[in-house]
Amino acid sequence: MRTHSFLTVFLWSCVFYVIHMTPSQKRTNKHSHSERITGLSENDGKTLHRTKRGWMWNQFFLLEEYTGPDTQYVGKLHTDQDKGDGNLKYILTGDGAGSLFIIDENTGDIHAAKKLDREEKSLYVLRAKAIDRKTGRQVEPESEFIIKIHDINDNEPKFTKDMYTASIPEMSGVGTSVIQVTATDADDENYGNSAKVVYSILQGQPYFSVDPETGIIKTALPDMSRENREQYQVVIQAKDMGGQMGGLSGTTTVNITLTDVNDNPPRFPQSTYQFSSPESAPPGTPLGRIKANDPDVGENAEIEYSISNGDGSDMFDIITDKDTQEGIITVKKPLDFENKVLYTLRVEATNTHPDPRFLQLGPFKDTALVKISVEDTDEPPVFSRPWYLIEVDEDAKEGSIIGHVLAQDPDTAKNAIKYSVDRHTDLDRIFNIYSGNGSLFISKPLDREETPWHNITVIATEINNPKQSSQIPVFIRILDINDHAPEFANYYETFVCENAKAGQLIQTVSATDKDQPPRGHKFFFELVPEFAAHPNFSVVDNKDNTAGIMTRRNGYSRSKTSTYLLPIIIFDNDYPIQSSTGTLTIRVCACDSRGNMQSCSAEALLLPAGLSTGALVAILLCIIILLVLVVLFTALKRQRKKEPLIISKDDVRDNIVTYNDEGGGEEDTQAFDIGTLRNPEAREESKMRRDVIPETIFQIRRTAPLWENIDVQDFIHRRLKENDLDPAAPPYDSLATYAYEGNDSIANSLSSLESLTTEGNQDYDYLSDWGPRFKKLADMYGGEDSDRD
C-alpha cells in the first residue's frame, strides 16, 4: 500500500515533467528516492512505509497518423529491483495493450503497433507492473500512466448544414443580419491552429457579406427590391489554420429570399372603363369587373374598391373579389331607360394594409372613371300600388263593383293592358274583374261568418305582347252585418232540488252570436210572453250578457212533475235587432241538505230514498235464492216423471210473467193507470193462476187488505216480503207480478206471448249477453236441447 501510493505520485510527477519535453528528444533519468512517510491508515492506524523504486520514461506523446517504416517508440518501464539478470518480467494492461501498444517484457520498452487517430481517441490509460519470474510475485505495485496523441491538421472544417435557407424583407438597410452559419473542425483546438476557422464569401457579392469570425451573413447593398429579384444563392467557405496557406476548407450554400413589403401602390392599367346594362336588370346583377395592378403579394396586395363620386353612385355599387382582387360593378337600384340613359362613376382602389415606412412615396391608391349605359327593354305592366285592400259588406249584391286596380305599360309605346283574376287564388269564382278597366265585382253571395277574408291575385297583361305580364295581391275584407240571432252559449243541464226555496238561483245562462258588432255584443234575456208570469221560475237579466234562473216557490215534487220546460228569448242590440228563443230543460232532483244533487231518474222513486248498498246486496241474494228454488223444484218434478211444465217448444210463456202492457211510466196515463196500485182490493180477487198446471191447484192465500192511502213504495215492498217468506209459494212465482214497471229496462220485455211463433225453434242465445243475473234463464232456454229435456 505504501509502495503503491509513492509510485502514483512519482508517475504523475514524471508525466507533467515530460509534457514540456520535445517529442523527438530521448532522455533517460534515474530517480532514486528513499522516503518514509508516517501516518494513520483508515482501517487500523498502523504506520505506513514506502520503499525505494525508480522508473525510466523516454516518451509519453505520439503523433497521430504516423506513416514511418518502424513502429513508434513510446517509452521504457524500469524499476530499481531490476538487476539486469532477467529475473523480472514487465506486463502492460489497459487501453490498447497487446494490440495498439506492445511492451518488451524483458527490457520494459513500449512501442505503438498501429497508426493512431486523435479524432477517434485522444488518450489511452495504461497500467504497468513488474513480476518476479521465479516466484511470480509482484515486486512493484501496479501503476497507471497516460499516453496522449499529438494532433496534426488532418480534418477540414465542416458546416452544421449542407444548405441553409433564410429570408429578409426587401428594402432592408446595409448591414442587416440575414443568418449565421457555423463550421466545426475535428482537430484539436488547443494545439496549434489546426481548428481555427475563418469564414469568407465565394458567391453572392456584392449583395451580401459574411463576418470572418462569427459567420453572420449581412446585406451589402441598400434597397434591394423583391419585385426586381427575389431569390439569391450565397456560397460561404470555412478555412482552418486561421485562413493561412495550406489550411483545409469546406463550403455551404445559403438560399436567401427577399420577402415582400407594401412599397408599391395599386395602379389602374387604364383611366376609363365602359359597361352597359339592360334596364330590366334586377338589383345585384353584376355588370363587369375592373382591376388595379399591385406588384406586391399577399396582404400587401389586398385592395378595397369604392365609388368616390359620380351621378350613378346611388344606382350602382362595387364589391371586392377577395380571391382575384377585382372590383365587381353591380346594379343597386332598378334602372329606367326612359328616365336616364348614361351614368358616370369614379371608382377608387386603395391598399388595405399600407406600410408607414413607405408613405412618403405617395398615396397608396388610384382612381378610374367608369361609364355605364342603360339599354331599353320591353317591360311588363306596372301596378299603381304594391298591393290592394278592399272592404265590402257581406250583404253586397251579386254583380256589384267592390274596387278597382290600375296598371300601366312603363315603355314609351304605352301598350294597352287587360286584366284577369288568377283562378288558383279564387277556386270558388266568387270574384271577377272587367278586363278593360280593372273593376272588381262579386259573382256569388258573401258570408263573413264562413270566410272573413279573401286573398286573390290580379294579373295585368299587355295585349300586344302577352308574354309581358305582372300580378298583384288583392286582399278583400268582408264586413259584418247583423244577420245572426244570439243563442245559448252552451247546452245547460239544469236541475232544481225538491226541497228548493223560493228566490233560489239554480242556473246562470249566457249567449253567443256569430256576428261581430263594432261596439261589442250586448244581449238581453226575458221569458216568452206566454210564460211571463211563470208560477215556478223567473228569469233575471244580469245586464252583463248573462241571466239567472230563479225559483218562485218552495218545494218541487218529482212524483207530480219531473221536468219543466222554460222558453227564454235572447235579443242583441245591433241593427237590425235579431232574437231567438231557447228552451231550458229543468229537472226535479233529490238533493241532500247542502243542495247537492243525488238522483233525478224516475226509477229512484221505486226505492226508499236512503237505500244503502247493503240493502241492494240483500235483494240480489233473495233473487238468487228464488232462482235456486226454481231449479230444485224442476229437478223434483222430473224425478216424479210428471208432465213437464213446458208441454211444447212453443209454450214457453208459462215460465214468464205476462205484463200485458209495457207503458211509459208514471206520466203515461193512456197506457197504464197508476191508480190501480192504489186499489189493492182489486188485486186480491180470487182468480185462477195462469202459471199453474191445470191438474195441480194451489190454494191462493189472501193478503191483508191494503187501503187507498198506502204509499206505492210500501205496497211493492210488502208484496216482495210476502213472496220471500211464503214457504208454500210454488217456484213459478219466482217472478212476481207487481203491476208496475218503470222505464228504461235494459232487458226490455221477456214475454213470449206476443212473440211471433214459428214451427222452428225460438233463438234465446241473446240471454247469455245479459250478464250473470240472467244466467239461469240463459241455461234453461239458451241450449239447443232444453225443450227436449
Short mmCIF file of C-alpha atoms in Angstrom, two decimals, residues 10 19 229 483 509 525 528 557 567-568 762:
data_model
loop_
_atom_site.label_atom_id
_atom_site.label_comp_id
_atom_site.label_asym_id
_atom_site.label_seq_id
_atom_site.Cartn_x
_atom_site.Cartn_y
_atom_site.Cartn_z
CA PHE A 10 6.14 9.69 -8.79
CA ILE A 19 4.87 17.13 -21.16
CA ARG A 229 -35.10 39.91 -57.84
CA ASP A 483 -127.69 38.62 -39.77
CA VAL A 509 -127.04 31.26 -18.70
CA PHE A 525 -132.90 37.88 -21.71
CA VAL A 528 -141.62 34.23 -23.67
CA SER A 557 -142.25 17.06 -6.42
CA PRO A 567 -138.54 29.11 -23.00
CA ILE A 568 -136.29 32.20 -22.92
CA GLN A 762 -137.06 -19.88 -30.83
#
